[in-house]
GROMACS .gro file of C-alpha atoms in nm:
model
  351
    1MET     CA    1   6.080   0.282   2.465
    2ILE     CA    2   6.283   0.263   2.765
    3LYS     CA    3   6.279   0.539   3.054
    4LEU     CA    4   6.472   0.509   3.385
    5SER     CA    5   6.388   0.771   3.634
    6HIS     CA    6   6.591   0.837   3.937
    7ILE     CA    7   6.728   0.484   3.964
    8GLU     CA    8   6.899   0.414   4.280
    9LYS     CA    9   7.042   0.056   4.360
   10THR     CA   10   7.221   0.011   4.705
   11TYR     CA   11   7.357  -0.332   4.829
   12GLU     CA   12   7.421  -0.418   5.199
   13GLY     CA   13   7.797  -0.477   5.262
   14PRO     CA   14   7.963  -0.615   5.555
   15ASP     CA   15   8.051  -0.252   5.651
   16GLY     CA   16   7.723  -0.097   5.567
   17PRO     CA   17   7.530   0.006   5.247
   18VAL     CA   18   7.714   0.010   4.927
   19PRO     CA   19   7.573   0.252   4.650
   20ALA     CA   20   7.596   0.075   4.296
   21LEU     CA   21   7.364   0.326   4.110
   22LYS     CA   22   7.296   0.691   4.193
   23GLY     CA   23   7.027   0.866   4.048
   24ILE     CA   24   7.025   0.731   3.693
   25ASP     CA   25   6.799   0.916   3.436
   26LEU     CA   26   6.802   0.761   3.093
   27THR     CA   27   6.577   0.748   2.785
   28ILE     CA   28   6.622   0.500   2.508
   29GLU     CA   29   6.398   0.565   2.195
   30LYS     CA   30   6.235   0.267   1.997
   31GLY     CA   31   6.469   0.121   1.742
   32GLU     CA   32   6.781   0.273   1.900
   33ILE     CA   33   7.125   0.079   1.955
   34TYR     CA   34   7.206   0.264   2.285
   35GLY     CA   35   7.559   0.185   2.427
   36ILE     CA   36   7.633   0.201   2.793
   37ILE     CA   37   8.013   0.213   2.864
   38GLY     CA   38   8.223   0.202   3.207
   39LEU     CA   39   8.492   0.062   3.369
   40SER     CA   40   8.469  -0.251   3.571
   41GLY     CA   41   8.275  -0.190   3.879
   42ALA     CA   42   8.122   0.144   3.752
   43GLY     CA   43   7.759  -0.013   3.756
   44LYS     CA   44   7.686  -0.073   3.414
   45SER     CA   45   7.590  -0.442   3.451
   46THR     CA   46   7.368  -0.365   3.754
   47LEU     CA   47   7.203  -0.086   3.537
   48ILE     CA   48   7.135  -0.322   3.262
   49ARG     CA   49   6.985  -0.589   3.499
   50CYS     CA   50   6.757  -0.337   3.648
   51ILE     CA   51   6.604  -0.282   3.307
   52ASN     CA   52   6.466  -0.625   3.292
   53MET     CA   53   6.428  -0.641   3.676
   54LEU     CA   54   6.668  -0.914   3.739
   55GLU     CA   55   6.793  -0.647   3.986
   56ARG     CA   56   6.510  -0.460   4.168
   57PRO     CA   57   6.612  -0.083   4.211
   58THR     CA   58   6.611   0.027   4.571
   59SER     CA   59   6.427   0.328   4.435
   60GLY     CA   60   6.299   0.492   4.096
   61LYS     CA   61   6.107   0.373   3.805
   62VAL     CA   62   6.172   0.133   3.521
   63ILE     CA   63   5.944   0.198   3.233
   64VAL     CA   64   5.961  -0.029   2.908
   65ASP     CA   65   5.718   0.010   2.631
   66GLY     CA   66   5.483   0.223   2.852
   67GLN     CA   67   5.487  -0.033   3.139
   68ASP     CA   68   5.623   0.039   3.488
   69LEU     CA   69   5.818  -0.279   3.569
   70THR     CA   70   5.887  -0.162   3.947
   71GLU     CA   71   5.510  -0.164   3.995
   72MET     CA   72   5.459  -0.541   3.880
   73ASP     CA   73   5.426  -0.853   4.094
   74ALA     CA   74   5.621  -1.185   4.000
   75ALA     CA   75   5.353  -1.301   3.745
   76GLN     CA   76   5.332  -0.970   3.586
   77LEU     CA   77   5.706  -0.957   3.550
   78ARG     CA   78   5.749  -1.285   3.397
   79GLU     CA   79   5.508  -1.192   3.127
   80ALA     CA   80   5.668  -0.835   3.070
   81ARG     CA   81   6.010  -1.018   3.035
   82LYS     CA   82   5.897  -1.196   2.739
   83ASN     CA   83   5.936  -0.859   2.543
   84ILE     CA   84   6.303  -0.839   2.681
   85GLY     CA   85   6.569  -1.080   2.544
   86MET     CA   86   6.907  -1.085   2.698
   87ILE     CA   87   7.239  -1.205   2.543
   88PHE     CA   88   7.551  -1.282   2.797
   89GLN     CA   89   7.918  -1.268   2.786
   90HIS     CA   90   7.956  -1.629   2.885
   91PHE     CA   91   7.660  -1.759   2.643
   92ASN     CA   92   7.474  -1.930   2.944
   93LEU     CA   93   7.380  -2.217   2.713
   94LEU     CA   94   7.261  -2.572   2.824
   95SER     CA   95   7.561  -2.791   2.762
   96SER     CA   96   7.350  -3.121   2.723
   97ALA     CA   97   7.118  -2.962   2.469
   98THR     CA   98   7.151  -2.921   2.098
   99VAL     CA   99   7.172  -2.590   1.935
  100TYR     CA  100   6.809  -2.631   1.836
  101ASP     CA  101   6.686  -2.726   2.194
  102ASN     CA  102   6.888  -2.433   2.342
  103VAL     CA  103   6.700  -2.193   2.101
  104ALA     CA  104   6.359  -2.383   2.187
  105PHE     CA  105   6.400  -2.384   2.553
  106PRO     CA  106   6.224  -2.060   2.655
  107LEU     CA  107   5.936  -2.164   2.407
  108ARG     CA  108   5.904  -2.491   2.578
  109LEU     CA  109   5.913  -2.323   2.915
  110ALA     CA  110   5.617  -2.125   2.785
  111LYS     CA  111   5.440  -2.460   2.697
  112MET     CA  112   5.412  -2.386   2.326
  113PRO     CA  113   5.337  -2.681   2.101
  114GLU     CA  114   5.629  -2.846   1.926
  115ASP     CA  115   5.500  -2.767   1.564
  116LYS     CA  116   5.491  -2.390   1.654
  117ILE     CA  117   5.821  -2.404   1.832
  118ARG     CA  118   5.981  -2.547   1.506
  119GLU     CA  119   5.805  -2.270   1.296
  120LYS     CA  120   5.993  -2.015   1.514
  121VAL     CA  121   6.330  -2.197   1.579
  122GLU     CA  122   6.427  -2.275   1.220
  123PRO     CA  123   6.401  -1.925   1.087
  124LEU     CA  124   6.587  -1.796   1.390
  125LEU     CA  125   6.876  -2.039   1.319
  126ALA     CA  126   6.866  -1.908   0.964
  127LEU     CA  127   6.866  -1.563   1.090
  128VAL     CA  128   7.199  -1.628   1.285
  129SER     CA  129   7.345  -1.865   1.011
  130LEU     CA  130   7.340  -2.170   1.201
  131SER     CA  131   7.086  -2.395   1.019
  132ASP     CA  132   7.365  -2.645   0.957
  133LYS     CA  133   7.443  -2.657   1.331
  134ALA     CA  134   7.105  -2.742   1.468
  135ASN     CA  135   7.180  -3.085   1.604
  136GLN     CA  136   7.530  -3.003   1.742
  137TYR     CA  137   7.595  -2.943   2.106
  138PRO     CA  138   7.765  -2.617   2.234
  139SER     CA  139   8.105  -2.797   2.324
  140GLN     CA  140   8.119  -2.844   1.925
  141LEU     CA  141   8.091  -2.485   1.829
  142SER     CA  142   8.311  -2.186   1.835
  143GLY     CA  143   8.275  -1.900   2.078
  144GLY     CA  144   8.112  -1.684   1.786
  145GLN     CA  145   7.883  -1.979   1.729
  146LYS     CA  146   7.775  -2.013   2.085
  147GLN     CA  147   7.709  -1.629   2.092
  148ARG     CA  148   7.483  -1.680   1.780
  149VAL     CA  149   7.288  -1.939   1.971
  150GLY     CA  150   7.246  -1.714   2.266
  151ILE     CA  151   7.124  -1.439   2.025
  152ALA     CA  152   6.856  -1.677   1.854
  153ARG     CA  153   6.738  -1.785   2.197
  154ALA     CA  154   6.708  -1.441   2.311
  155LEU     CA  155   6.489  -1.358   2.005
  156ALA     CA  156   6.271  -1.666   2.051
  157SER     CA  157   5.990  -1.496   2.235
  158GLU     CA  158   5.992  -1.207   1.988
  159PRO     CA  159   6.089  -0.948   2.202
  160LYS     CA  160   6.083  -0.582   2.145
  161VAL     CA  161   6.412  -0.508   2.351
  162LEU     CA  162   6.727  -0.673   2.317
  163LEU     CA  163   6.974  -0.636   2.611
  164SER     CA  164   7.349  -0.731   2.561
  165ASP     CA  165   7.553  -0.765   2.859
  166GLU     CA  166   7.929  -0.752   2.745
  167ALA     CA  167   7.836  -1.000   2.477
  168THR     CA  168   8.142  -0.963   2.266
  169SER     CA  169   8.405  -0.932   2.550
  170ALA     CA  170   8.501  -1.298   2.534
  171LEU     CA  171   8.542  -1.305   2.171
  172ASP     CA  172   8.833  -1.226   1.934
  173PRO     CA  173   8.816  -0.919   1.742
  174GLN     CA  174   8.716  -1.053   1.398
  175THR     CA  175   8.443  -1.260   1.575
  176THR     CA  176   8.341  -0.948   1.775
  177LYS     CA  177   8.303  -0.779   1.431
  178ALA     CA  178   8.078  -1.049   1.295
  179ILE     CA  179   7.847  -1.063   1.603
  180LEU     CA  180   7.824  -0.672   1.593
  181GLN     CA  181   7.720  -0.680   1.224
  182LEU     CA  182   7.465  -0.947   1.316
  183ILE     CA  183   7.306  -0.728   1.600
  184ARG     CA  184   7.309  -0.451   1.351
  185ASP     CA  185   7.111  -0.660   1.097
  186ILE     CA  186   6.868  -0.787   1.361
  187ASN     CA  187   6.803  -0.421   1.463
  188LYS     CA  188   6.729  -0.330   1.115
  189LYS     CA  189   6.538  -0.625   1.007
  190LEU     CA  190   6.315  -0.666   1.322
  191GLY     CA  191   6.311  -0.308   1.445
  192LEU     CA  192   6.456  -0.414   1.777
  193THR     CA  193   6.554  -0.153   2.048
  194VAL     CA  194   6.902  -0.267   2.152
  195VAL     CA  195   7.093  -0.180   2.478
  196ILE     CA  196   7.459  -0.273   2.475
  197ILE     CA  197   7.682  -0.287   2.792
  198THR     CA  198   8.050  -0.271   2.699
  199HIS     CA  199   8.395  -0.149   2.844
  200GLU     CA  200   8.516  -0.123   2.493
  201MET     CA  201   8.486   0.223   2.297
  202GLN     CA  202   8.536   0.028   1.955
  203VAL     CA  203   8.208  -0.151   2.008
  204ILE     CA  204   8.038   0.182   2.071
  205LYS     CA  205   8.190   0.331   1.756
  206ASP     CA  206   8.108   0.048   1.542
  207ILE     CA  207   7.736  -0.018   1.633
  208CYS     CA  208   7.574   0.227   1.862
  209ASP     CA  209   7.351   0.532   1.779
  210LYS     CA  210   7.397   0.699   2.135
  211VAL     CA  211   7.600   0.628   2.423
  212ALA     CA  212   7.602   0.692   2.793
  213VAL     CA  213   7.918   0.700   3.001
  214ILE     CA  214   7.881   0.560   3.355
  215GLU     CA  215   8.132   0.608   3.645
  216ASN     CA  216   8.106   0.512   4.015
  217GLY     CA  217   7.735   0.468   3.956
  218VAL     CA  218   7.665   0.791   3.778
  219ILE     CA  219   7.598   0.866   3.425
  220VAL     CA  220   7.858   1.144   3.364
  221GLU     CA  221   7.800   1.197   2.993
  222GLN     CA  222   7.555   1.091   2.744
  223GLY     CA  223   7.441   1.185   2.370
  224PRO     CA  224   7.474   1.076   2.009
  225VAL     CA  225   7.785   0.879   1.952
  226LEU     CA  226   7.931   1.129   1.694
  227ASP     CA  227   7.892   1.423   1.940
  228VAL     CA  228   8.047   1.228   2.232
  229PHE     CA  229   8.337   1.119   2.001
  230VAL     CA  230   8.404   1.456   1.857
  231THR     CA  231   8.356   1.686   2.177
  232PRO     CA  232   8.399   1.448   2.488
  233LYS     CA  233   8.365   1.656   2.801
  234GLN     CA  234   8.464   1.428   3.084
  235PRO     CA  235   8.809   1.281   3.157
  236ILE     CA  236   8.671   0.932   3.170
  237THR     CA  237   8.527   0.963   2.817
  238LYS     CA  238   8.847   1.123   2.684
  239ASP     CA  239   9.032   0.820   2.832
  240PHE     CA  240   8.792   0.583   2.654
  241ILE     CA  241   8.821   0.765   2.327
  242SER     CA  242   9.202   0.797   2.344
  243VAL     CA  243   9.231   0.407   2.310
  244LEU     CA  244   9.107   0.450   1.957
  245MET     CA  245   9.206   0.822   1.870
  246SER     CA  246   9.477   0.984   2.063
  247ASN     CA  247   9.507   1.349   2.080
  248GLU     CA  248   9.869   1.346   2.152
  249LEU     CA  249  10.110   1.545   1.921
  250PRO     CA  250  10.333   1.341   1.702
  251VAL     CA  251  10.654   1.247   1.897
  252ALA     CA  252  10.864   1.527   1.723
  253PHE     CA  253  10.645   1.784   1.870
  254ARG     CA  254  10.600   1.662   2.240
  255ASP     CA  255  10.924   1.850   2.348
  256ALA     CA  256  10.836   2.168   2.172
  257GLU     CA  257  10.708   2.495   2.334
  258ILE     CA  258  10.338   2.564   2.220
  259SER     CA  259  10.275   2.925   2.228
  260GLN     CA  260   9.912   3.053   2.202
  261GLU     CA  261  10.050   3.383   2.030
  262PRO     CA  262  10.252   3.396   1.696
  263PHE     CA  263  10.602   3.444   1.703
  264GLU     CA  264  10.881   3.498   1.433
  265GLY     CA  265  10.937   3.160   1.237
  266ALA     CA  266  10.669   2.987   1.393
  267GLN     CA  267  10.415   2.740   1.228
  268LEU     CA  268  10.073   2.712   1.348
  269LEU     CA  269   9.936   2.378   1.453
  270VAL     CA  270   9.570   2.298   1.383
  271ARG     CA  271   9.368   1.977   1.413
  272LEU     CA  272   9.098   1.936   1.165
  273THR     CA  273   8.783   1.695   1.230
  274PHE     CA  274   8.575   1.590   0.906
  275LEU     CA  275   8.240   1.436   0.953
  276GLY     CA  276   8.009   1.280   0.685
  277GLU     CA  277   8.031   1.412   0.334
  278SER     CA  278   8.292   1.665   0.438
  279ALA     CA  279   8.536   1.383   0.503
  280ASP     CA  280   8.574   1.376   0.101
  281ASP     CA  281   8.625   1.748   0.067
  282PRO     CA  282   8.954   1.864  -0.063
  283VAL     CA  283   8.988   2.129   0.193
  284ILE     CA  284   9.368   2.112   0.219
  285ALA     CA  285   9.424   2.157  -0.154
  286GLY     CA  286   9.180   2.450  -0.166
  287LEU     CA  287   9.381   2.601   0.145
  288ILE     CA  288   9.686   2.587  -0.053
  289ARG     CA  289   9.534   2.715  -0.392
  290LYS     CA  290   9.384   3.015  -0.216
  291PHE     CA  291   9.668   3.139   0.007
  292PRO     CA  292  10.013   3.203  -0.013
  293ILE     CA  293  10.098   2.960   0.268
  294GLU     CA  294  10.287   2.630   0.333
  295VAL     CA  295  10.074   2.345   0.474
  296SER     CA  296  10.238   2.021   0.615
  297ILE     CA  297  10.008   1.727   0.708
  298LEU     CA  298  10.156   1.597   1.020
  299TYR     CA  299   9.893   1.314   1.110
  300GLY     CA  300   9.589   1.199   0.941
  301ASN     CA  301   9.324   0.912   0.987
  302LEU     CA  302   9.001   0.841   0.804
  303ASP     CA  303   8.764   0.595   0.996
  304HIS     CA  304   8.377   0.548   1.041
  305ILE     CA  305   8.157   0.602   1.345
  306LYS     CA  306   7.887   0.351   1.270
  307ASP     CA  307   7.787   0.433   0.928
  308THR     CA  308   7.937   0.789   0.923
  309PRO     CA  309   8.276   0.890   0.770
  310TYR     CA  310   8.509   1.046   1.027
  311GLY     CA  311   8.855   1.192   0.970
  312ARG     CA  312   9.108   1.376   1.145
  313LEU     CA  313   9.411   1.582   1.011
  314LEU     CA  314   9.697   1.758   1.209
  315ILE     CA  315   9.842   2.014   0.998
  316GLY     CA  316  10.125   2.280   1.035
  317ILE     CA  317  10.062   2.614   0.864
  318THR     CA  318  10.353   2.856   0.813
  319GLY     CA  319  10.346   3.189   0.617
  320GLN     CA  320  10.288   3.551   0.689
  321GLN     CA  321  10.058   3.600   1.000
  322SER     CA  322   9.792   3.781   0.771
  323ASP     CA  323   9.791   3.499   0.534
  324ILE     CA  324   9.748   3.241   0.813
  325ASP     CA  325   9.463   3.442   0.973
  326ALA     CA  326   9.286   3.444   0.635
  327ALA     CA  327   9.339   3.069   0.602
  328MET     CA  328   9.194   3.014   0.947
  329GLU     CA  329   8.880   3.203   0.854
  330TYR     CA  330   8.826   3.001   0.529
  331LEU     CA  331   8.855   2.685   0.741
  332ARG     CA  332   8.599   2.815   0.993
  333GLN     CA  333   8.350   2.854   0.700
  334ARG     CA  334   8.403   2.512   0.613
  335ASP     CA  335   8.177   2.193   0.721
  336LEU     CA  336   8.452   2.078   0.982
  337ARG     CA  337   8.540   2.133   1.346
  338ILE     CA  338   8.874   2.320   1.429
  339GLU     CA  339   9.093   2.271   1.718
  340PHE     CA  340   9.359   2.550   1.754
  341ILE     CA  341   9.678   2.396   1.925
  342GLY     CA  342   9.907   2.673   1.904
  343TYR     CA  343  10.244   2.794   1.759
  344ALA     CA  344  10.556   2.577   1.751
  345GLU     CA  345  10.907   2.642   1.617
  346LYS     CA  346  10.909   2.574   1.234
  347LYS     CA  347  11.217   2.357   1.298
  348TYR     CA  348  10.976   2.087   1.423
  349LEU     CA  349  10.811   2.081   1.105
  350HIS     CA  350  11.043   1.831   0.944
  351ALA     CA  351  11.160   1.656   1.255
   0.00000   0.00000   0.00000
């Protein structure tokens, strides 16, 4: 649906060229919700503006729905952009226009008859739960309601792609959750391909199918959100994820000496990650029943990555080394991911 090939974007600064994007390659499939995350200045907003050619790349190709936008003239681009809706961080609404008129604005620009405009606008207002606000003005709306108007306006031309540039960063957490749920519903009902730019990993976790991490104008990591969350490879990705799911040991263990080899009186520290149906498996109960060992749960949480249950446990195992080895082999045969941390003194078990 969207294919970016070798995208470069360079600005001219007072001290010479400033590269913003450096050789971006990205493929987004039809119907996906694709997240692009990065710190301020990483190039993510420049990247999304290249998708609809609000920023023309210095080099490379932007292909949307089989059309190369970089080869188009101004008139062709205007037509192609009808298939690409965009919502913004600060809403960009017309303050002197009603909610209805804000949504109708792009249709009037296209010189659509008023009766046809009404046929489109009224269902859109219903879709974003704003039918009762049609005659109000932006100043009378909450931040979440303003963003709903922005979403309805972006959908007015029946686009195939919806771009979201930090659309929830100005909203409180509860409103953010509602807007993300609305975007998910629109994705399902209309089959839209959605690209979300954000600096918040919570947004990626809640809504996206795939994610690309951008740093200094380069995509350093990309893939399905589950894979990136469970096995992040780059330091910047680990930093983003640590905001939601820390890999630090509990306070009682942070001064402990961790050995990679067993020793007398040690407990083995293991982090278990459960995905999907395995999150409901009674793994620890089975471990205790099958082996003469002690298992202590030192930390645990259960969450969701989009619709997939996701759980993590940090456990301490004590017993004879042969029994611990057998227990570890049992765990390896289960549908979960295992991180061997090491051995710590047993005194920390009840610290």
